[in-house]
Coordinates of C-alpha atoms in Angstrom, one line a residue:
Chain A
X1 CA 84.7 98.1 -88.1
X2 CA 81.5 99.2 -87.7
X3 CA 78.1 98.3 -86.7
X4 CA 77.2 97.7 -90.1
X5 CA 80.2 97.0 -91.0
X6 CA 79.4 93.3 -88.4
X7 CA 76.2 93.5 -89.6
X8 CA 76.9 92.6 -92.6
X9 CA 79.5 90.1 -91.6
X10 CA 77.2 88.3 -89.6
X11 CA 74.5 88.0 -92.7
X12 CA 77.1 85.7 -94.0
X13 CA 76.5 83.4 -91.5
X14 CA 74.0 80.5 -91.3
X15 CA 70.9 82.5 -90.9
X16 CA 67.5 81.5 -88.7
X17 CA 64.6 82.0 -92.2
X18 CA 62.8 83.7 -88.7
X19 CA 66.0 85.9 -88.6
X20 CA 64.6 88.4 -91.3
X21 CA 68.0 89.1 -92.8
X22 CA 68.7 90.4 -89.9
X23 CA 66.8 93.5 -91.2
X24 CA 64.4 94.1 -88.6
X25 CA 64.7 94.5 -85.6
X26 CA 63.0 90.9 -84.3
X27 CA 63.4 87.4 -85.2
X28 CA 60.2 85.9 -86.0
X29 CA 60.1 81.8 -84.4
X30 CA 57.1 80.0 -85.9
X31 CA 56.3 76.3 -83.6
X32 CA 53.7 75.1 -82.9
X33 CA 51.7 77.0 -84.7
X34 CA 52.3 79.7 -83.3
X35 CA 55.0 82.9 -83.9
X36 CA 57.4 83.8 -81.2
X37 CA 58.9 87.2 -81.5
X38 CA 62.1 87.3 -80.5
X39 CA 64.1 90.6 -79.5
X40 CA 67.5 91.7 -77.5
X41 CA 68.8 94.7 -77.2
X42 CA 72.1 96.7 -74.6
X43 CA 72.6 99.0 -73.3
X44 CA 76.3 100.4 -72.6
X45 CA 77.1 103.0 -69.3
X46 CA 79.0 105.8 -71.2
X47 CA 77.5 105.1 -74.4
X48 CA 73.2 104.5 -73.5
X49 CA 73.0 105.9 -70.2
X50 CA 75.7 107.9 -68.1
X51 CA 77.3 107.0 -64.8
X52 CA 75.8 109.0 -62.3
X53 CA 72.3 107.2 -64.3
X54 CA 69.3 105.8 -61.8
X55 CA 69.5 102.9 -62.6
X56 CA 65.8 102.2 -61.7
X57 CA 65.5 103.9 -65.0
X58 CA 68.0 102.3 -66.5
X59 CA 66.1 99.4 -65.5
X60 CA 62.8 100.6 -66.6
X61 CA 64.2 102.1 -70.1
X62 CA 66.3 98.5 -70.5
X63 CA 63.1 96.6 -70.3
X64 CA 60.6 99.6 -72.2
X65 CA 62.9 99.9 -75.7
X66 CA 62.9 95.8 -76.2
X67 CA 59.1 95.8 -75.3
X68 CA 58.6 98.3 -78.4
X69 CA 60.2 96.4 -80.4
X70 CA 57.8 93.7 -79.9
X71 CA 55.0 95.9 -80.3
X72 CA 56.0 96.9 -83.2
X73 CA 55.4 93.4 -85.0
X74 CA 52.4 93.7 -82.5
X75 CA 52.9 90.8 -80.1
X76 CA 52.3 90.5 -76.5
X77 CA 54.6 90.2 -73.9
X78 CA 55.2 86.6 -72.6
X79 CA 58.8 86.9 -70.8
X80 CA 62.0 88.3 -69.7
X81 CA 65.4 87.6 -70.1
X82 CA 68.4 89.9 -68.1
X83 CA 72.1 89.4 -69.0
X84 CA 72.8 91.8 -65.9
X85 CA 76.2 93.6 -64.3
X86 CA 76.6 93.8 -60.4
X87 CA 77.8 97.0 -59.9
X88 CA 76.8 100.6 -58.0
X89 CA 73.3 101.4 -56.6
X90 CA 72.0 97.4 -57.7
X91 CA 68.8 97.8 -55.2
X92 CA 67.9 100.9 -57.8
X93 CA 68.6 98.5 -60.6
X94 CA 66.0 96.0 -59.2
X95 CA 63.2 98.8 -58.6
X96 CA 62.7 99.8 -62.0
X97 CA 62.5 96.6 -62.7
X98 CA 59.8 96.2 -60.2
X99 CA 58.1 98.9 -61.6
X100 CA 58.7 98.2 -65.4
X101 CA 57.5 94.4 -65.6
X102 CA 54.5 95.1 -63.7
X103 CA 53.2 97.9 -65.0
X104 CA 53.6 96.1 -68.2
X105 CA 52.6 92.7 -66.9
X106 CA 56.0 90.4 -69.0
X107 CA 57.5 87.9 -66.4
X108 CA 60.6 87.4 -65.7
X109 CA 62.2 83.8 -67.4
X110 CA 66.2 83.9 -66.4
X111 CA 69.1 85.1 -67.1
X112 CA 72.8 85.6 -66.0
X113 CA 73.9 88.1 -63.3
X114 CA 78.4 88.5 -63.3
X115 CA 81.0 90.9 -61.9
X116 CA 82.1 92.9 -64.6
X117 CA 85.4 94.9 -63.8
X118 CA 85.2 98.3 -65.7
X119 CA 81.9 100.6 -67.3
X120 CA 78.8 98.3 -67.6
X121 CA 76.8 96.6 -70.2
X122 CA 73.6 95.5 -69.5
X123 CA 71.6 92.8 -71.8
X124 CA 67.9 92.1 -72.6
X125 CA 66.2 89.9 -74.8
X126 CA 62.4 89.9 -75.0
X127 CA 60.0 88.0 -76.0
X128 CA 56.7 87.8 -76.9
X129 CA 53.4 86.3 -78.7
X130 CA 52.9 87.9 -82.1
X131 CA 48.5 88.6 -82.2
X132 CA 48.6 88.4 -85.3
X133 CA 50.2 86.4 -88.1
X134 CA 52.8 86.9 -90.2
X135 CA 54.1 89.3 -87.6
X136 CA 54.0 93.2 -89.4
X137 CA 58.1 93.6 -91.3
X138 CA 59.7 96.3 -91.8
X139 CA 59.6 95.9 -95.7
X140 CA 55.6 95.6 -96.6
X141 CA 55.9 99.2 -97.3
X142 CA 53.5 99.1 -100.8
X143 CA 53.2 102.0 -103.2
X144 CA 50.5 103.8 -102.5
X145 CA 50.1 103.8 -99.3
X146 CA 50.0 106.4 -96.4
X147 CA 52.4 106.2 -93.4
X148 CA 52.0 107.7 -90.1
X149 CA 54.0 107.4 -86.5
X150 CA 52.5 108.0 -82.8
X151 CA 52.3 110.8 -80.5
X152 CA 54.6 113.4 -80.4
X153 CA 58.6 112.8 -81.3
X154 CA 61.5 114.9 -80.2
X155 CA 60.0 114.7 -76.8
X156 CA 63.1 112.5 -75.4
X157 CA 65.3 114.8 -77.0
X158 CA 63.9 118.1 -74.3
X159 CA 64.0 115.3 -71.9
X160 CA 67.3 114.7 -71.9
X161 CA 68.3 118.3 -71.6
X162 CA 66.3 118.7 -68.5
X163 CA 62.7 119.6 -69.2
X164 CA 61.2 118.9 -65.9
X165 CA 57.9 118.4 -68.5
X166 CA 59.7 115.6 -70.5
X167 CA 62.7 114.0 -68.3
X168 CA 60.1 110.4 -68.3
X169 CA 59.9 110.3 -72.0
X170 CA 63.5 110.3 -71.9
X171 CA 64.0 107.9 -69.0
X172 CA 60.8 106.4 -69.0
X173 CA 59.8 105.5 -72.2
X174 CA 56.4 103.6 -72.4
X175 CA 56.2 101.0 -75.7
X176 CA 53.2 101.3 -77.8
X177 CA 51.9 97.6 -76.9
X178 CA 48.3 98.8 -77.2
X179 CA 48.6 100.1 -80.2
X180 CA 50.8 97.3 -81.7
X181 CA 48.4 94.9 -81.4
X182 CA 45.6 96.9 -82.6
X183 CA 47.0 97.8 -86.1
X184 CA 49.1 94.4 -86.6
X185 CA 45.4 93.5 -88.9
X186 CA 46.0 96.8 -90.8
X187 CA 49.7 97.7 -92.0
X188 CA 51.4 97.0 -94.3
X189 CA 55.0 97.6 -92.5
X190 CA 55.5 99.1 -89.3
X191 CA 58.8 99.4 -86.8
X192 CA 59.2 101.6 -84.1
X193 CA 61.1 104.8 -83.8
X194 CA 64.2 103.8 -81.7
X195 CA 66.5 106.4 -84.0
X196 CA 64.7 109.2 -84.5
X197 CA 62.2 109.4 -87.2
X198 CA 64.1 110.7 -90.7
X199 CA 66.7 107.0 -90.2
X200 CA 64.2 105.0 -89.4
X201 CA 62.2 105.9 -92.0
X202 CA 64.7 105.7 -94.6
X203 CA 65.3 102.4 -93.7
X204 CA 62.3 101.7 -94.2
X205 CA 61.6 102.4 -97.8
X206 CA 65.3 101.1 -98.3
X207 CA 63.7 96.9 -96.7
X208 CA 60.4 98.4 -98.9
X209 CA 62.1 98.7 -101.8
X210 CA 60.0 102.4 -102.1
X211 CA 60.3 105.6 -100.8
X212 CA 59.2 107.2 -98.1
X213 CA 58.6 111.0 -99.0
X214 CA 57.5 113.0 -96.2
X215 CA 56.2 116.5 -95.0
X216 CA 58.3 117.7 -92.1
X217 CA 54.7 120.1 -91.3
X218 CA 52.0 117.1 -90.5
X219 CA 54.9 115.3 -87.8
X220 CA 53.4 116.7 -84.6
X221 CA 56.7 117.6 -82.8
X222 CA 57.5 118.5 -79.2
X223 CA 59.3 121.6 -80.1
X224 CA 58.1 123.3 -83.4
X225 CA 61.5 125.8 -83.2
X226 CA 63.3 122.7 -83.5
X227 CA 61.4 120.8 -86.3
X228 CA 64.2 119.5 -87.7
X229 CA 65.9 118.3 -84.5
X230 CA 62.8 116.5 -83.2
X231 CA 62.4 114.6 -85.9
X232 CA 66.3 113.0 -86.2
X233 CA 66.8 112.8 -82.3
X234 CA 65.4 109.5 -81.8
X235 CA 64.7 108.0 -78.7
X236 CA 61.0 108.4 -78.8
X237 CA 60.0 105.0 -79.1
X238 CA 56.8 105.6 -81.7
X239 CA 55.4 103.7 -83.9
X240 CA 56.1 104.4 -87.5
X241 CA 54.0 102.2 -89.7
X242 CA 52.0 102.5 -93.0
X243 CA 48.4 102.1 -94.5
X244 CA 46.5 101.3 -97.7
X245 CA 45.8 104.3 -98.8
X246 CA 41.3 104.1 -97.9
X247 CA 42.1 102.7 -94.6
X248 CA 41.3 105.2 -91.2
X249 CA 43.7 104.1 -89.1
X250 CA 42.3 102.0 -86.1
X251 CA 44.6 104.0 -83.5
X252 CA 45.5 108.2 -82.4
X253 CA 48.1 108.9 -85.4
X254 CA 48.6 111.0 -87.4
X255 CA 50.0 111.3 -91.0
X256 CA 52.8 112.5 -92.2
X257 CA 53.1 111.6 -96.2
X258 CA 52.9 109.0 -98.6
X259 CA 54.5 105.8 -100.3
X260 CA 55.9 106.5 -103.2
X261 CA 57.8 104.3 -106.8
X262 CA 61.6 103.5 -105.0
X263 CA 62.9 106.4 -106.3
X264 CA 67.2 107.3 -106.9
X265 CA 66.6 108.6 -103.6
X266 CA 64.8 106.4 -99.9
X267 CA 63.5 109.2 -98.7
X268 CA 62.1 112.4 -100.1
X269 CA 61.7 115.1 -97.1
X270 CA 59.5 118.3 -97.9
X271 CA 60.2 117.6 -101.6
X272 CA 63.8 117.3 -101.1
X273 CA 65.2 113.5 -102.1
X274 CA 67.6 112.4 -98.6
X275 CA 70.4 110.4 -100.5
X276 CA 72.1 108.6 -98.0
X277 CA 71.4 107.8 -94.0
X278 CA 74.3 109.6 -92.7
X279 CA 74.2 112.0 -90.2
X280 CA 70.0 111.2 -90.4
X281 CA 69.8 110.0 -86.9
X282 CA 71.1 108.6 -84.4
X283 CA 73.7 105.7 -85.6
X284 CA 74.2 103.6 -82.5
Chain B
X1 CA 74.9 93.0 -53.9
X2 CA 76.8 89.8 -54.5
X3 CA 74.9 87.3 -57.1
X4 CA 73.4 85.4 -55.3
X5 CA 71.8 88.2 -53.1
X6 CA 70.4 90.3 -56.3
X7 CA 69.2 86.9 -58.0
X8 CA 67.4 86.8 -53.5
X9 CA 65.9 89.9 -54.8
X10 CA 64.9 88.9 -58.7
X11 CA 62.6 85.6 -57.2
X12 CA 60.8 88.8 -55.7
X13 CA 60.3 90.3 -58.9
X14 CA 57.1 88.8 -61.0
X15 CA 58.6 85.1 -62.7
X16 CA 57.1 83.6 -65.7
X17 CA 56.0 79.9 -64.6
X18 CA 58.4 78.7 -66.9
X19 CA 61.5 80.8 -65.0
X20 CA 61.3 77.9 -62.3
X21 CA 62.0 79.8 -59.7
X22 CA 65.6 81.0 -60.6
X23 CA 66.8 78.1 -59.5
X24 CA 67.7 76.8 -63.0
X25 CA 70.4 77.9 -65.9
X26 CA 66.9 78.2 -68.5
X27 CA 63.6 78.8 -68.5
X28 CA 61.2 76.1 -69.8
X29 CA 58.3 77.5 -72.2
X30 CA 55.3 75.3 -73.3
X31 CA 54.2 77.0 -76.3
X32 CA 51.9 74.8 -79.2
X33 CA 52.9 72.1 -77.6
X34 CA 56.4 72.2 -77.9
X35 CA 58.6 73.2 -74.9
X36 CA 61.3 76.0 -75.6
X37 CA 64.4 75.9 -73.9
X38 CA 65.5 79.3 -73.3
X39 CA 69.1 80.6 -71.6
X40 CA 71.1 84.0 -71.4
X41 CA 74.8 83.6 -70.5
X42 CA 77.2 87.0 -70.5
X43 CA 81.3 87.2 -70.5
X44 CA 82.9 89.8 -69.2
X45 CA 86.9 90.8 -70.4
X46 CA 88.7 90.9 -67.2
X47 CA 86.4 88.3 -65.4
X48 CA 85.4 85.4 -68.1
X49 CA 88.4 86.3 -70.7
X50 CA 91.3 88.2 -70.5
X51 CA 91.7 91.1 -72.9
X52 CA 94.6 89.1 -74.7
X53 CA 92.3 86.6 -75.2
X54 CA 91.7 85.0 -79.2
X55 CA 88.6 86.7 -79.8
X56 CA 87.4 83.8 -81.7
X57 CA 87.8 81.8 -78.6
X58 CA 85.9 83.7 -76.7
X59 CA 83.0 83.6 -79.6
X60 CA 83.1 79.6 -79.6
X61 CA 82.8 80.1 -75.7
X62 CA 80.3 82.9 -76.1
X63 CA 78.2 79.1 -77.4
X64 CA 79.2 76.9 -76.1
X65 CA 78.6 77.8 -72.6
X66 CA 75.3 78.8 -73.4
X67 CA 75.1 75.8 -75.3
X68 CA 76.1 73.3 -72.9
X69 CA 72.9 74.8 -70.3
X70 CA 70.2 73.3 -73.7
X71 CA 72.4 69.9 -73.9
X72 CA 71.1 69.8 -69.9
X73 CA 67.8 70.0 -70.1
X74 CA 68.2 67.5 -73.0
X75 CA 67.4 70.1 -76.0
X76 CA 67.9 70.9 -79.4
X77 CA 69.6 74.3 -80.7
X78 CA 67.4 75.9 -82.2
X79 CA 69.3 79.3 -82.6
X80 CA 70.4 82.5 -80.7
X81 CA 71.1 85.7 -80.0
X82 CA 74.2 88.0 -79.9
X83 CA 74.9 90.4 -78.1
X84 CA 78.0 91.9 -79.2
X85 CA 80.1 94.8 -78.2
X86 CA 82.5 96.3 -81.0
X87 CA 86.5 96.3 -80.2
X88 CA 89.6 94.9 -81.6
X89 CA 89.8 91.7 -83.0
X90 CA 86.4 92.0 -84.6
X91 CA 87.0 90.3 -87.3
X92 CA 88.1 87.2 -85.6
X93 CA 85.5 86.8 -83.6
X94 CA 83.2 86.0 -85.8
X95 CA 85.3 84.0 -87.3
X96 CA 85.1 82.1 -83.9
X97 CA 81.5 82.3 -84.3
X98 CA 81.2 81.0 -87.8
X99 CA 83.1 77.8 -86.5
X100 CA 80.8 77.2 -83.5
X101 CA 77.3 77.8 -85.5
X102 CA 78.3 75.6 -87.8
X103 CA 79.7 73.3 -85.7
X104 CA 76.7 72.7 -83.6
X105 CA 74.5 73.9 -86.2
X106 CA 72.5 76.2 -84.5
X107 CA 71.4 80.1 -87.2
X108 CA 71.7 83.2 -86.3
X109 CA 68.2 84.2 -85.2
X110 CA 69.4 88.0 -83.9
X111 CA 70.5 89.9 -81.2
X112 CA 71.9 93.7 -81.2
X113 CA 75.6 95.5 -82.3
X114 CA 77.1 98.3 -79.3
X115 CA 79.6 100.4 -78.6
X116 CA 81.2 100.0 -75.4
X117 CA 83.4 103.2 -74.3
X118 CA 85.4 100.2 -71.7
X119 CA 86.2 96.6 -71.1
X120 CA 83.5 94.3 -73.1
X121 CA 80.7 93.1 -72.3
X122 CA 79.3 90.0 -74.4
X123 CA 76.1 88.0 -74.0
X124 CA 74.2 84.9 -75.5
X125 CA 70.2 83.9 -75.3
X126 CA 70.3 80.0 -76.4
X127 CA 67.2 78.5 -77.4
X128 CA 66.0 75.4 -78.1
X129 CA 63.3 72.8 -77.9
X130 CA 62.8 70.0 -75.8
X131 CA 63.6 66.6 -77.2
X132 CA 62.2 65.5 -74.4
X133 CA 59.3 66.8 -71.9
X134 CA 59.2 67.4 -69.0
X135 CA 62.9 68.5 -69.9
X136 CA 65.5 66.9 -67.0
X137 CA 65.5 69.4 -64.0
X138 CA 68.4 69.9 -61.2
X139 CA 65.2 69.4 -59.1
X140 CA 64.5 65.8 -59.5
X141 CA 67.2 64.2 -58.2
X142 CA 65.4 61.3 -56.2
X143 CA 67.1 59.5 -52.8
X144 CA 69.0 55.6 -54.2
X145 CA 69.7 56.7 -57.6
X146 CA 73.2 56.9 -58.5
X147 CA 74.4 59.3 -59.2
X148 CA 77.0 60.1 -63.0
X149 CA 79.0 62.3 -64.3
X150 CA 80.4 62.3 -67.9
X151 CA 83.8 63.0 -69.6
X152 CA 87.3 64.0 -67.9
X153 CA 87.4 66.7 -65.3
X154 CA 90.3 68.8 -64.6
X155 CA 91.6 70.1 -68.5
X156 CA 89.9 73.4 -68.5
X157 CA 91.8 74.2 -65.4
X158 CA 94.8 72.6 -67.6
X159 CA 94.3 74.4 -70.5
X160 CA 94.1 77.3 -68.9
X161 CA 97.4 76.8 -67.1
X162 CA 98.8 76.6 -70.5
X163 CA 99.0 72.5 -71.0
X164 CA 99.5 72.0 -75.2
X165 CA 97.0 69.0 -74.6
X166 CA 93.9 70.5 -72.9
X167 CA 94.1 74.0 -74.1
X168 CA 91.7 73.9 -76.4
X169 CA 89.1 72.0 -73.2
X170 CA 89.6 75.5 -72.5
X171 CA 88.7 77.6 -74.7
X172 CA 86.0 76.1 -76.5
X173 CA 84.7 73.2 -75.0
X174 CA 82.3 71.0 -76.9
X175 CA 78.6 71.1 -75.2
X176 CA 77.4 67.4 -74.9
X177 CA 74.5 68.0 -77.1
X178 CA 73.7 64.8 -78.5
X179 CA 74.5 62.5 -74.8
X180 CA 72.2 65.5 -73.2
X181 CA 69.3 64.4 -75.6
X182 CA 70.1 60.3 -75.0
X183 CA 69.9 61.3 -71.6
X184 CA 67.0 63.0 -71.7
X185 CA 64.4 60.9 -70.7
X186 CA 65.9 58.4 -68.0
X187 CA 67.6 60.9 -66.1
X188 CA 65.8 61.8 -62.5
X189 CA 68.4 64.7 -62.9
X190 CA 70.8 66.3 -65.0
X191 CA 72.4 70.2 -65.7
X192 CA 75.4 70.6 -67.3
X193 CA 78.9 71.7 -64.8
X194 CA 80.1 74.9 -65.0
X195 CA 81.5 75.8 -61.8
X196 CA 82.9 72.5 -60.6
X197 CA 82.4 69.2 -60.1
X198 CA 81.3 69.6 -56.3
X199 CA 79.5 73.7 -56.3
X200 CA 77.7 71.9 -58.5
X201 CA 76.7 68.7 -57.2
X202 CA 75.3 71.2 -54.0
X203 CA 73.1 73.2 -55.6
X204 CA 71.9 69.7 -57.5
X205 CA 71.5 68.0 -54.1
X206 CA 70.6 71.4 -52.5
X207 CA 67.1 72.0 -55.9
X208 CA 66.2 68.2 -55.1
X209 CA 66.2 68.6 -50.8
X210 CA 68.5 65.6 -51.4
X211 CA 72.4 65.4 -49.2
X212 CA 74.4 64.0 -52.9
X213 CA 77.7 61.3 -51.4
X214 CA 80.3 62.2 -54.0
X215 CA 83.9 59.4 -53.9
X216 CA 86.7 61.3 -55.3
X217 CA 88.4 58.3 -56.0
X218 CA 85.7 57.7 -58.9
X219 CA 86.2 60.8 -60.7
X220 CA 87.5 60.7 -63.3
X221 CA 90.3 63.1 -63.3
X222 CA 93.0 64.5 -65.7
X223 CA 95.4 65.0 -63.1
X224 CA 95.3 62.8 -60.1
X225 CA 97.6 64.3 -58.7
X226 CA 95.4 67.1 -58.2
X227 CA 92.6 65.3 -57.9
X228 CA 91.0 68.0 -55.3
X229 CA 92.1 71.4 -57.4
X230 CA 89.7 69.1 -60.7
X231 CA 86.7 68.6 -58.8
X232 CA 86.0 72.6 -57.2
X233 CA 87.9 74.0 -61.2
X234 CA 85.6 73.7 -63.4
X235 CA 84.7 74.9 -66.6
X236 CA 84.6 71.4 -67.8
X237 CA 80.8 72.0 -69.6
X238 CA 80.3 67.9 -68.2
X239 CA 76.6 66.7 -67.7
X240 CA 76.3 65.8 -64.4
X241 CA 73.0 63.4 -63.1
X242 CA 71.1 60.7 -61.7
X243 CA 70.1 57.6 -62.7
X244 CA 67.5 55.2 -60.8
X245 CA 69.6 53.0 -59.4
X246 CA 68.8 49.4 -62.1
X247 CA 68.8 51.9 -65.2
X248 CA 72.0 51.5 -67.4
X249 CA 73.2 54.7 -68.3
X250 CA 72.6 54.8 -72.2
X251 CA 75.9 57.1 -72.6
X252 CA 79.5 56.5 -72.4
X253 CA 79.9 57.9 -68.1
X254 CA 81.0 57.3 -65.1
X255 CA 79.4 56.6 -61.4
X256 CA 80.8 58.6 -59.1
X257 CA 78.4 58.6 -56.4
X258 CA 74.7 57.7 -54.8
X259 CA 71.9 60.4 -53.5
X260 CA 71.2 60.1 -50.0
X261 CA 68.2 61.3 -48.0
X262 CA 68.5 64.6 -47.3
X263 CA 70.7 65.5 -44.1
X264 CA 72.4 68.3 -42.6
X265 CA 75.0 68.8 -45.6
X266 CA 73.3 68.6 -49.3
X267 CA 76.5 67.2 -50.1
X268 CA 78.5 64.0 -48.3
X269 CA 82.4 63.7 -49.9
X270 CA 84.6 60.7 -48.9
X271 CA 81.8 60.1 -46.5
X272 CA 82.4 63.8 -44.5
X273 CA 79.6 66.5 -44.7
X274 CA 79.8 69.4 -46.7
X275 CA 78.2 72.4 -45.1
X276 CA 78.2 75.2 -47.2
X277 CA 79.3 76.1 -50.9
X278 CA 81.2 78.2 -50.7
X279 CA 84.9 77.9 -51.7
X280 CA 83.7 74.7 -53.9
X281 CA 83.9 75.7 -56.4
X282 CA 84.3 78.9 -58.9
X283 CA 81.5 81.7 -57.9
X284 CA 80.9 84.4 -60.5

């Protein structure tokens, strides 16, 4: 099975109402008048990090990509649980874990440490508290909204390729926690960009049952000569969101398009309809 | 590093107060007047299940061992997040996941599905709501308490060895959720037995700063000829707890010993001090 087939099968199981139909990156658990935000992302050696990767960077990224999911919900981090496989360079992993948990002030709640016999998979569950309810949803984009993105896309791609200026963008992404909390009361839809702007915009449009029309020339990119690659590569962990047309965005960001009535394509790029998500970005 | 060294290093990181010093199987997160119980356990191919294992059984066990941690806290399951690696026999995994989630009425909250390049590691985070606060702790055993265990130990060992009567005990353990909730208001200390009675009793005694004196002849075992193996093998997921001496246990269980002042050994077995945990049970 591929990921889409597996997730479709999971949707046939008993789902918690807070699972949002498994269409979002996080679950929202309402309890005692609060809304907890829960997310779990895994990283596998050979798929998400290479055998020779600095385990301090791996630890940073494992935590940061989960915090990025919390950021897209406007949540404040409460704590993390870690599923760790012992192996090479555990000391470096601990060093990176210390750095990232101190930087984002997210304490350890618990987890599990195992010995695995081969390539390692690491898992992390991050828990946050919604700063504003209802927590933003990728399903909320409204016709007439403007579409915005934070930051500059493509830096992670350049970092992966070895550009010394961009190594940290790839190895040590910064989750947009502050921006997410400021934006949460204002946005109609929000998500983080982990798999490339185009693929994630396609997903937001599909989940919201609208069309997102994006002008590629408006998107801030790290390498204008390779604009298309910057829009597709992913791993940037910026925020993609929509605001009512008359709203002034409360954070530093760029308007890159508009929300239109649902047409026959979920995404319109520079006036051209994009019919399906195949090849749009990084599917993993 | 081994697991103990790694966990000792984790204790140097910023810990959430609910992490209980990483000395318990679960974290306790107090929020909005409720206490949420959080646990994460992983299972790796080659370590926790064999390459040819029925993935339906693996799914069951992955969920059940986490629910067993919730049971030891007297918690009602709220939901699970799953970290899954695609591979062989995904359909069987889904079948087992459906069976276990329906049996214990625990809905899916979310998770992550990845492709891994080699042997698989699966992770699960289970979330419960404490039925009684404070939630039971393995650190609470009091001098003079009686020590109890539910069920019969060693069945999982016999199942692993192929005894047809005991296959389910190994492949499809039953977390003691109902017993845990009934016991929670009464116990001074409680934990589930995942790594063998003797090792887990040693851990409870160490965490509680007392000595547990256990009479092996009192312990209900599945194979009296191999009593010692039944006490060490693990994977039974029964509950180990202590009650004040005058208390009548509110569930079906067996008294196996008493809590004594902390001596020079954490565990006394049939009058003989057991000085350290090495070789006592299953360390993984």
